[in-house]
Coordinates of C-alpha atoms (C1' of nucleotides) and ligand atoms in Angstrom, one line a residue:
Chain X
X1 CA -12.7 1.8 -2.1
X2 CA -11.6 -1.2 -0.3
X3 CA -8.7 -2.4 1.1
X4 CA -5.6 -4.5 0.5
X5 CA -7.2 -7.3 2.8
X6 CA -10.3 -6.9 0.5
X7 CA -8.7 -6.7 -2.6
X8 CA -6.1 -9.7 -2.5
X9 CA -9.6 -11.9 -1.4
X10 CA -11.0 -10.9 -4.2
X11 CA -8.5 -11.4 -6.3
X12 CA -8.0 -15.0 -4.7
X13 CA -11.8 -15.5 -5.3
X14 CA -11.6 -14.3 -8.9
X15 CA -8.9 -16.2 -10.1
X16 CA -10.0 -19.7 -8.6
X17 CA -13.2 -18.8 -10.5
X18 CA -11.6 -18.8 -13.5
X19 CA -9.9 -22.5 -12.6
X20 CA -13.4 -24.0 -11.4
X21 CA -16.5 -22.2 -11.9
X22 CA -18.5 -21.4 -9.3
X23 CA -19.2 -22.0 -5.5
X24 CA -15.5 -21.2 -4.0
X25 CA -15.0 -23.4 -0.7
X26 CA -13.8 -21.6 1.9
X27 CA -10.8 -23.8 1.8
X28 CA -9.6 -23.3 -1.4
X29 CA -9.5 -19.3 -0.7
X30 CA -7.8 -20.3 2.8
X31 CA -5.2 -22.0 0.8
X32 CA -4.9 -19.5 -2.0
X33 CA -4.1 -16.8 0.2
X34 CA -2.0 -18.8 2.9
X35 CA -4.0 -18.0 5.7
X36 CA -6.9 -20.4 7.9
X37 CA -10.7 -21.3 6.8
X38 CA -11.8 -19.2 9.8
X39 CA -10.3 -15.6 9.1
X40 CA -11.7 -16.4 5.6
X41 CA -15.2 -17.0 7.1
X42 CA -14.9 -13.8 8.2
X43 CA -13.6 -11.6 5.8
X44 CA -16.4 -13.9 3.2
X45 CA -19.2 -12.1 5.5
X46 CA -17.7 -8.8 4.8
X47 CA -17.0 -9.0 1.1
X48 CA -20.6 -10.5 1.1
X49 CA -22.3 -7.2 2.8
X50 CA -20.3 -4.8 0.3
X51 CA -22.0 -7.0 -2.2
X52 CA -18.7 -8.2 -3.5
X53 CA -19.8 -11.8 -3.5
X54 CA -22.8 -14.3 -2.5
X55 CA -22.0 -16.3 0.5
X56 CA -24.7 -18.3 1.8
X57 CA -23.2 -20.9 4.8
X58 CA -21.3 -23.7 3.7
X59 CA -22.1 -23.0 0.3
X60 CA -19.0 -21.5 -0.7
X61 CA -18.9 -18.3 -2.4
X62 CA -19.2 -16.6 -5.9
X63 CA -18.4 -13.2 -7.4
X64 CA -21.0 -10.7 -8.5
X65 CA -20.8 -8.7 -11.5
X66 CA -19.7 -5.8 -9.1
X67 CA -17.2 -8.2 -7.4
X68 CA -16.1 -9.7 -10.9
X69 CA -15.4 -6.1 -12.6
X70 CA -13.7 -5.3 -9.3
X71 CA -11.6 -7.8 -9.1
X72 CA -10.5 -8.0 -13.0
X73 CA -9.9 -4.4 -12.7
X74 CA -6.8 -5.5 -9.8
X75 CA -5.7 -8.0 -12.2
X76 CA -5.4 -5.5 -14.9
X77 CA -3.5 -3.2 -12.5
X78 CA -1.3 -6.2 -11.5
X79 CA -0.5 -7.1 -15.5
X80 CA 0.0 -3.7 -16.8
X81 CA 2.5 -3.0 -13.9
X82 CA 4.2 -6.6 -14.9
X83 CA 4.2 -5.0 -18.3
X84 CA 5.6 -1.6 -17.4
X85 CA 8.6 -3.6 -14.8
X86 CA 9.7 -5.5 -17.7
X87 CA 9.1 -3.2 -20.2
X88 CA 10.7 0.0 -19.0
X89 CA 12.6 -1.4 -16.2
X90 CA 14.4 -4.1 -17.4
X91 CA 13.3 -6.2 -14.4
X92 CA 13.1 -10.5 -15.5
X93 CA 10.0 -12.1 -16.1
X94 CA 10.5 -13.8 -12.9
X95 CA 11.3 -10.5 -11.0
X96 CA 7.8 -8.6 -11.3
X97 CA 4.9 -10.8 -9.6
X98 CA 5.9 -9.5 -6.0
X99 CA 6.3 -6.0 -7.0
X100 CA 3.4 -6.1 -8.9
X101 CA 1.1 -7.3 -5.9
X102 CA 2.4 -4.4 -4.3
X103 CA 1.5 -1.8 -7.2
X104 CA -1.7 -3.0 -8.1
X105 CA -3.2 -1.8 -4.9
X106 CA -2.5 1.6 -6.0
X107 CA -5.8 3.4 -5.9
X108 CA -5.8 6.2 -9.3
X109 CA -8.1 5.6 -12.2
X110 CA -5.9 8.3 -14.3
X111 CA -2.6 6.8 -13.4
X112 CA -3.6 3.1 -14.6
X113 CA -5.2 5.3 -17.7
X114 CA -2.1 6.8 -18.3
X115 CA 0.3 3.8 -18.0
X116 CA -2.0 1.6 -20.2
X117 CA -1.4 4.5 -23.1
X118 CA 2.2 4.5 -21.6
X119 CA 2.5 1.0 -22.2
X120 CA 1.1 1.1 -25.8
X121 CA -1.9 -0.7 -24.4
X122 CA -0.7 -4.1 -24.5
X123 CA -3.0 -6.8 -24.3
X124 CA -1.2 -9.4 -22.6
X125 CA 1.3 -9.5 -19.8
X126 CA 5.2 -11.0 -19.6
X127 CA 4.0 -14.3 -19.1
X128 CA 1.3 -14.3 -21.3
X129 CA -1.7 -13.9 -19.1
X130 CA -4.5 -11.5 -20.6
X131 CA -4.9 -7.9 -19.9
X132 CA -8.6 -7.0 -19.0
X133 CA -9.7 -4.2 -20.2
X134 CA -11.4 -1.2 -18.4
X135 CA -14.7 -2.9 -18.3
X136 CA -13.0 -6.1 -17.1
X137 CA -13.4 -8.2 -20.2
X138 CA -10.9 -10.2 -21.8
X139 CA -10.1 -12.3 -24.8
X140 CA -9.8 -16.0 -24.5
X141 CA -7.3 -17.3 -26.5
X142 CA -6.9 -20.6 -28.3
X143 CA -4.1 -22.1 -26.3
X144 CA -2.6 -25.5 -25.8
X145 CA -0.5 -27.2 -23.1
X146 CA 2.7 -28.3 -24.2
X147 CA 1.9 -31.7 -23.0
X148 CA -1.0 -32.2 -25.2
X149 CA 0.4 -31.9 -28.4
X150 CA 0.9 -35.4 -30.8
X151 CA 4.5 -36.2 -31.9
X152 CA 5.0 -33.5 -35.5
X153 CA 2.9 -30.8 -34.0
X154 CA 4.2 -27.7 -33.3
X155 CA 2.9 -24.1 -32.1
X156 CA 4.0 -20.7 -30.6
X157 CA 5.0 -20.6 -27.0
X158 CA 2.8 -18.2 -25.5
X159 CA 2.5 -18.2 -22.0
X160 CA 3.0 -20.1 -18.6
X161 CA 1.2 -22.4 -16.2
X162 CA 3.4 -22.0 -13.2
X163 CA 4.9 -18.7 -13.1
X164 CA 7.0 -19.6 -10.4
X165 CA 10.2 -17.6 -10.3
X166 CA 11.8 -21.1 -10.2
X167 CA 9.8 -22.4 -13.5
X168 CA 10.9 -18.7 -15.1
X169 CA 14.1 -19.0 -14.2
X170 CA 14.4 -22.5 -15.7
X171 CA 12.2 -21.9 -19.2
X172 CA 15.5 -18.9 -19.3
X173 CA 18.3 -21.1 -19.1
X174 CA 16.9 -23.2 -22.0
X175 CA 16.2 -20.3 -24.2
X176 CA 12.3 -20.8 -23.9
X177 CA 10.6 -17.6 -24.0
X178 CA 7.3 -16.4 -25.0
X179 CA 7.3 -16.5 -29.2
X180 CA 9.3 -19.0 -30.0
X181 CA 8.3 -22.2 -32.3
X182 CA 8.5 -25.5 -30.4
X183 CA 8.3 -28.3 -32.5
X184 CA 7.2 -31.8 -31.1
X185 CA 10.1 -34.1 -32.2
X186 CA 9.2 -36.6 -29.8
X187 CA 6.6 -38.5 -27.4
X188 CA 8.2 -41.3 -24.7
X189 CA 5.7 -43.1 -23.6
X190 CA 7.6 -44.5 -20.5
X191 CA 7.8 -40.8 -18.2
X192 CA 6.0 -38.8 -20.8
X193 CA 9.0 -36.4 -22.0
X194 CA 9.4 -34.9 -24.9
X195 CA 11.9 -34.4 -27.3
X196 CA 11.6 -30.8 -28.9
X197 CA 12.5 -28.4 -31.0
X198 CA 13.1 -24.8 -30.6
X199 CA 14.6 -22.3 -32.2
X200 CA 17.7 -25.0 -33.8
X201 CA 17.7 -26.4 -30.3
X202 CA 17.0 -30.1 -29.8
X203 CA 16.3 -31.3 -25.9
X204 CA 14.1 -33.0 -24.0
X205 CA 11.8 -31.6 -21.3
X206 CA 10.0 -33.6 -18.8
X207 CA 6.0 -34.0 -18.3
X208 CA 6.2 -31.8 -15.4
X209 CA 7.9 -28.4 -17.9
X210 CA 5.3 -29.3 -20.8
X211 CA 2.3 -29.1 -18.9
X212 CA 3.3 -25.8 -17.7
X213 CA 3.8 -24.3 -21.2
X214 CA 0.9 -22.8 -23.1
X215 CA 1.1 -23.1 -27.1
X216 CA -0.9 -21.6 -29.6
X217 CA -1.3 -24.4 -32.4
X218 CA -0.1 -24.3 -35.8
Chain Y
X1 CA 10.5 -3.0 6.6
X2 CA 8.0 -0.8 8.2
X3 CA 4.1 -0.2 8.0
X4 CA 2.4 2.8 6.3
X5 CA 1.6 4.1 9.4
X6 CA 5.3 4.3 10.8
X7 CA 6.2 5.6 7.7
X8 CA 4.3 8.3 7.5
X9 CA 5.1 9.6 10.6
X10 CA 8.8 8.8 10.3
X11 CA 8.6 11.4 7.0
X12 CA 6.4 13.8 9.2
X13 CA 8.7 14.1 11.4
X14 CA 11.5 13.9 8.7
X15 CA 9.6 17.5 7.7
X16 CA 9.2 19.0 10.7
X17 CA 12.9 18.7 11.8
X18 CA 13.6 20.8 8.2
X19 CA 11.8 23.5 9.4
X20 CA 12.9 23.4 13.3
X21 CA 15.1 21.8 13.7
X22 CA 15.0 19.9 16.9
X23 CA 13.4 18.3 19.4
X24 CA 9.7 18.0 17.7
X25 CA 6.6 17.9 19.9
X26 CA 3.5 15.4 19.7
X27 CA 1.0 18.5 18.9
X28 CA 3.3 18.9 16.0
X29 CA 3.0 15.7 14.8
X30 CA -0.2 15.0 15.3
X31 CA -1.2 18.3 13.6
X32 CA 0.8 17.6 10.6
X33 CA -0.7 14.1 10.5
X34 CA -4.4 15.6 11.0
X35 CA -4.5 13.5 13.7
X36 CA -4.6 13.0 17.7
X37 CA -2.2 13.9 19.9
X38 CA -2.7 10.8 21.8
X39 CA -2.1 8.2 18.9
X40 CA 0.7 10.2 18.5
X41 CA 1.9 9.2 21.6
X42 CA 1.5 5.6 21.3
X43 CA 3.3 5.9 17.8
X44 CA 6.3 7.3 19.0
X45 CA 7.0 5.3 21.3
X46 CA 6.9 2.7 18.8
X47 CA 9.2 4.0 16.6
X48 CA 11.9 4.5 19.7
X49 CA 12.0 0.7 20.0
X50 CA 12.7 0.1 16.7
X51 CA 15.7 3.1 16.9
X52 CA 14.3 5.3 14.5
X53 CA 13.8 8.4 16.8
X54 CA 14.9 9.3 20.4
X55 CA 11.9 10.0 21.9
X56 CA 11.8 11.1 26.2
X57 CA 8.7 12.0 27.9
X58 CA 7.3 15.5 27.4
X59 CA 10.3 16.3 25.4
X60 CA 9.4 15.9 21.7
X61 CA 11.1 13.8 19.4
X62 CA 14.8 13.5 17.0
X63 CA 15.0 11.0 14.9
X64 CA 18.5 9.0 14.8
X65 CA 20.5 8.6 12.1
X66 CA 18.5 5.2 11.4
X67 CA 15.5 7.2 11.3
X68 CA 16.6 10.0 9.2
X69 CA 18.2 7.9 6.6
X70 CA 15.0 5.7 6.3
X71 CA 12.8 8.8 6.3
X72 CA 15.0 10.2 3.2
X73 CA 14.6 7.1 1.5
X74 CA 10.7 7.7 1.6
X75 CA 10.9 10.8 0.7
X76 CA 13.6 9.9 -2.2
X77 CA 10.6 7.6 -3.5
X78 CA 7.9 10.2 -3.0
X79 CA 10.0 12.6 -5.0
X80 CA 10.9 9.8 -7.8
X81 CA 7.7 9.0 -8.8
X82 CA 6.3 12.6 -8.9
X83 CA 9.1 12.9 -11.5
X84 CA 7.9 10.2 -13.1
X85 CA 3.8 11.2 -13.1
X86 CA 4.9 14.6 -14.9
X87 CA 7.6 13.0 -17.3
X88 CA 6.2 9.9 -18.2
X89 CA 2.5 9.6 -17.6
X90 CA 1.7 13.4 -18.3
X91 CA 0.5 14.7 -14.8
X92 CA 0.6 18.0 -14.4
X93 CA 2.5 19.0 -11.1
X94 CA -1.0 19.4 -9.0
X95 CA -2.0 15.9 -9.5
X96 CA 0.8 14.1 -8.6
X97 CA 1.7 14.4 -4.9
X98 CA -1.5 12.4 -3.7
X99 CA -0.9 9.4 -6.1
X100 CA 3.2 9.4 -4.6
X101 CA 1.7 9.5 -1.2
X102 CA 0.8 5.9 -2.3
X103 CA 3.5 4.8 -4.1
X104 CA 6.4 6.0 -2.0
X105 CA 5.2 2.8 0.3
X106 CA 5.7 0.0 -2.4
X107 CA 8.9 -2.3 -1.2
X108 CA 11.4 -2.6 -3.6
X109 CA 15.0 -1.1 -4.1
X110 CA 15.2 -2.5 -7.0
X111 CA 11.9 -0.9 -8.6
X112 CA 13.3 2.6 -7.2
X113 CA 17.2 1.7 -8.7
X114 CA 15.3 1.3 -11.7
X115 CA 13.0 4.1 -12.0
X116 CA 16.0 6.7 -11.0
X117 CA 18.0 5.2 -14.1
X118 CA 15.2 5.2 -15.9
X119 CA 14.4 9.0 -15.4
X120 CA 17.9 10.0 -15.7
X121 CA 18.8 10.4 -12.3
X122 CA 17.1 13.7 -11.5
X123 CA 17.8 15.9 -9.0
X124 CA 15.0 17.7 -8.3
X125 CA 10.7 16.8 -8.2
X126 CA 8.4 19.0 -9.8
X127 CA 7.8 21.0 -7.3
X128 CA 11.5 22.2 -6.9
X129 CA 12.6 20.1 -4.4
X130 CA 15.6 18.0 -4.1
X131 CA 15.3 14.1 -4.1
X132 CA 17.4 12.9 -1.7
X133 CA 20.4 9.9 -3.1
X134 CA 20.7 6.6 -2.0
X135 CA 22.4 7.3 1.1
X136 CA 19.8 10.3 2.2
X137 CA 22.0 12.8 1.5
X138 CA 20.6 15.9 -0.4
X139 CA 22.5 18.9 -1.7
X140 CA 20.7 21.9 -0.8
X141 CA 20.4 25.2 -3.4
X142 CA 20.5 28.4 -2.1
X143 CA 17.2 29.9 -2.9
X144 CA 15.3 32.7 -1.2
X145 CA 11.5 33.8 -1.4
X146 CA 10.4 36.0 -3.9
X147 CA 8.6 38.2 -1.3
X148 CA 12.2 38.8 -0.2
X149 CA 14.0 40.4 -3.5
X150 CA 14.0 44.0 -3.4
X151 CA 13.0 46.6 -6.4
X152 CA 14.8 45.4 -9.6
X153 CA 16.6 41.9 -8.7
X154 CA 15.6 39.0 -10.5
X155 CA 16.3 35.3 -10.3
X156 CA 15.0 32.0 -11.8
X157 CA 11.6 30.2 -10.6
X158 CA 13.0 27.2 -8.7
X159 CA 10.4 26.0 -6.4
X160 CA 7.3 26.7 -4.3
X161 CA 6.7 26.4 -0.7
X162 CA 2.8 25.9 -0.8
X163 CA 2.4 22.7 -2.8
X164 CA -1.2 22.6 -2.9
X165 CA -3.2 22.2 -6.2
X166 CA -4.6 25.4 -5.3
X167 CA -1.4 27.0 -5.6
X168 CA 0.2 25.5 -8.5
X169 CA -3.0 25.9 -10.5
X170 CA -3.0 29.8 -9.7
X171 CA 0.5 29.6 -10.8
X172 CA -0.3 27.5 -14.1
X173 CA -2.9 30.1 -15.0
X174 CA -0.4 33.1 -14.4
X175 CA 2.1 31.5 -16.4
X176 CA 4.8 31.2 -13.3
X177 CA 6.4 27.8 -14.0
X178 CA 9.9 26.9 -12.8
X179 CA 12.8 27.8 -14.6
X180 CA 11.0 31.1 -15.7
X181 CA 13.1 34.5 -15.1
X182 CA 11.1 37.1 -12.7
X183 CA 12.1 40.2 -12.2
X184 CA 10.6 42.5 -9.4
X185 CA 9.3 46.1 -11.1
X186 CA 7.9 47.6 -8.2
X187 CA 7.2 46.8 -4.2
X188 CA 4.0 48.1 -2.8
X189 CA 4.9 49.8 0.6
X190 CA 1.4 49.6 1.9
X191 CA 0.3 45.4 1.0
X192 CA 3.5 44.6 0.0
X193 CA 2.3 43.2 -3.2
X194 CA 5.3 42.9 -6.1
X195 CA 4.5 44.5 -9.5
X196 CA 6.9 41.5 -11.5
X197 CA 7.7 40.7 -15.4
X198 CA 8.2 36.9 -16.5
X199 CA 8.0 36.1 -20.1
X200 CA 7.6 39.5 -21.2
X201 CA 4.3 39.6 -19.0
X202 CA 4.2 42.0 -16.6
X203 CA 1.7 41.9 -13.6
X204 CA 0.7 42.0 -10.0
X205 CA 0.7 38.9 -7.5
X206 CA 0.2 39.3 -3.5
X207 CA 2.5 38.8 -0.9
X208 CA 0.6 35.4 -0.5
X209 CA 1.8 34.4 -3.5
X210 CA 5.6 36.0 -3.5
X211 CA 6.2 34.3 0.2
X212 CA 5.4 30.8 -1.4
X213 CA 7.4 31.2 -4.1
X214 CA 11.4 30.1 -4.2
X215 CA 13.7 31.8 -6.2
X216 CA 17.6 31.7 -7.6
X217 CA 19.1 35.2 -7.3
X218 CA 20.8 35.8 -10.1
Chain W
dA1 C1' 4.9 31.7 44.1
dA2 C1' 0.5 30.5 43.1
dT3 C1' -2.8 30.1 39.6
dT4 C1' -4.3 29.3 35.0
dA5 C1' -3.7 27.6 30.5
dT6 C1' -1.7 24.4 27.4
dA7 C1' 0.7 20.2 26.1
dT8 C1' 1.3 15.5 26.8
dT9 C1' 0.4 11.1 28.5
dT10 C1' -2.5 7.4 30.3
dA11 C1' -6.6 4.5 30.6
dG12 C1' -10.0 2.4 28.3
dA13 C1' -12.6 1.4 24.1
dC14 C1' -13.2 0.2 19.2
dA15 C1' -12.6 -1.7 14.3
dA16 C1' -9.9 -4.5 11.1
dG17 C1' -7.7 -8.6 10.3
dA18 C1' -5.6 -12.4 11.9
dC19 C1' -5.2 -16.7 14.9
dT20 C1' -6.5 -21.1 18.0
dA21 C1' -9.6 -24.2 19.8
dA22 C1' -14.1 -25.9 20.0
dA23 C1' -18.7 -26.7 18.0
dA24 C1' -21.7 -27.6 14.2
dA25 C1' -22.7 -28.9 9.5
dT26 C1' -21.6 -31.6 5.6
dT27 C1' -19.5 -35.3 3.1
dT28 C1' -17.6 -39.9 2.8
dA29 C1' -17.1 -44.5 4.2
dT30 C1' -18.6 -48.6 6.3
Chain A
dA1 C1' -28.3 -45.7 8.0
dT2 C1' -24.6 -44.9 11.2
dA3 C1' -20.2 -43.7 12.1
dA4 C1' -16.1 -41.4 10.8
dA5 C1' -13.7 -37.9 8.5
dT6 C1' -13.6 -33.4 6.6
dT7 C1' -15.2 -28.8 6.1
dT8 C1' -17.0 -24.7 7.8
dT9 C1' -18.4 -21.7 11.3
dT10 C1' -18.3 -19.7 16.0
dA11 C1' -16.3 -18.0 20.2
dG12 C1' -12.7 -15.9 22.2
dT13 C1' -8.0 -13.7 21.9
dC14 C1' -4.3 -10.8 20.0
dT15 C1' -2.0 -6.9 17.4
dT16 C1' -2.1 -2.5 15.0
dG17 C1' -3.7 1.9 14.9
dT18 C1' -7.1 4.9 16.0
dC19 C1' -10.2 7.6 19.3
dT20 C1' -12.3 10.1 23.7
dA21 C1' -12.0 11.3 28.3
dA22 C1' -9.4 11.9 32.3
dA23 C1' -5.0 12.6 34.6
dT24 C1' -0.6 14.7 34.8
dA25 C1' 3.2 17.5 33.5
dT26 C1' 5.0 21.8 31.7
dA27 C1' 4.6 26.6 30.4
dA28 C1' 2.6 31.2 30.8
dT29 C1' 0.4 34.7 33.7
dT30 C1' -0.7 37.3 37.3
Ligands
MN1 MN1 1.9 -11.7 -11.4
MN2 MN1 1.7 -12.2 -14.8
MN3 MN1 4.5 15.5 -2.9
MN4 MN1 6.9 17.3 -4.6

DNA sequence: AATTATATTTAGACAAGACTAAAAATTTAT
DNA sequence: ATAAATTTTTAGTCTTGTCTAAATATAATT
């Protein structure tokens, strides 16, 4: 077993694997996690003799298979306690992440076991981030940003880019939530809004929302 | 917002004043805590800083009312999610109390506002003991050991003073679960053993087993 | 009341995890 | 190719929580 420490690095590690493949700068973990280059350093050597990761000296670091199945196996804690806050709790989308962070820490195989069957073992959390399954694998779906679709085109809003309480809060008060057809009505070229549709609604939404929406095409 | 560590000593100490009543001493403690009597030390005075006990020098500890109200409130939490391992996620009542250990520590009164609504507000944990409300106040039941009924009384299984899996598994195998009527047959003068009937059953159990079980006279 | 035993505290050390400041390696720019 | 800028590591310190061993206070015996 490891510990929190241990666990939020490789966390960190995993999911900035996911953004850029491999060799994680020391840096980029240091600013994940909100903390300096040189207690990451030393918790990197650590991580490396549990044979979490590969470290070799300013080489940056990458996960192991051990250290990968580890570390989805947090993020599956982390999603299916999202899941269960929202689900069962009534908490807001924008509610769970902090709570979550604390509960996935919790160290039970049967009670993760139990609330997945709980749960009806869903495969994707409130804000439409995968589950991983047991053996930390998960399915990639085809999804879009927002930003990236032509004037006409529309798709399913399916999950977020910035889950930002702030961004959650904001995709709320214009009625945009996970499963709802946006349609593209228009592109401006001068700031790069668009005008959309969504469920009757008719607005416009700045660059800045629409590359933080993900959309499954139609 | 305390650590684990003050925490758990704040609800060991929380325990200990149940059974006697004041002024609790450091081999107590660190007993209690399987630990030494000297980190003990060092804790307590700790937690006299921050007003949670009243701690003098070779006179054992109190806490304050600070103290006791935060030590309920970890103890409400504890209780909570036992109810909600054996209600929800199908623990039996030997698994749960080291997984609540864990989870009484996560940070959140809304999470534990929740899950008490949730669970509709129960009174009581598996085991038979009460969960303390918001405030830290909890009503207590009059109850008395089973060892204690004479020849013919009865009353209803309520709770058990040994909380070990050991325990509760015995009792699982002999069919004793709370809420069950016992009735006391016969007491054996010479090892005080109790001849008792429950759900038309009728056998033996020790004086081991009747002094750790608590019972409603009826 | 003095002695012995027990309980408690103090002193000093250690591991985990973090930080600052300085040194060394690497990358970028000239 | 050198110099400058950036990144990363090292060295040393700090806090939390623990431990052992030694010192001191309290309690129990004779
Ligand atoms: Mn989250
Ligand atoms: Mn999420
Ligand atoms: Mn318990
Ligand atoms: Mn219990």
């Amino acid at each position: 077993m490891f510990t929190f420490s241990e666990e939020n690095y490789l966390k960190a590690i995993y999911h900035l694997e996911r953004d850029f493949i491999k060799g994680i700068s020391t840096n980029a973990i240091a600013k994940k996690l909100e903390t300096k280059a040189s207690s990451v350093t030393d918790m990197v050597k650590k991580l490396s003799e549990k044979k979490l990761i590969i470290y070799k000296k300013y080489q940056g670091v990458t996960l192991t298979d051990f250290g990968k199945k580890t570390a989805a196996n947090i993020v599956r804690k982390h999603r299916l306690w999202e899941v269960f806050l929202v689900e069962k709790l009534n908490f807001s989308w924008d509610e769970v992440h902090d709570v979550a962070e604390q509960l996935e820490h919790i160290k039970s195989p049967k009670l993760i076991q139990q609330l997945d069957s709980f749960l009806g073992f869903p495969t994707h959390d409130p804000h439409g981030d995968p589950i991983p399954d047991k053996e930390g694998n998960l399915k990639i779906i085809e999804k879009s940003l927002l930003s990236t679709l032509l004037k006409n085109e529309s798709g399913i809003c399916i999950g977020v880019n910035d889950s930002s309480s702030e961004f959650l809060q904001f995709l709320d008060k214009k009625g945009i939530t996970l499963g709802k057809l946006i349609t593209v009505l228009e592109k401006e070229d001068f700031d790069d809004s668009l005008l959309i549709k969504i469920a009757q609604q008719k607005f416009s939404i700045s660059k800045k929302i629409a590359s933080n929406l993900y959309i499954q095409k139609q």
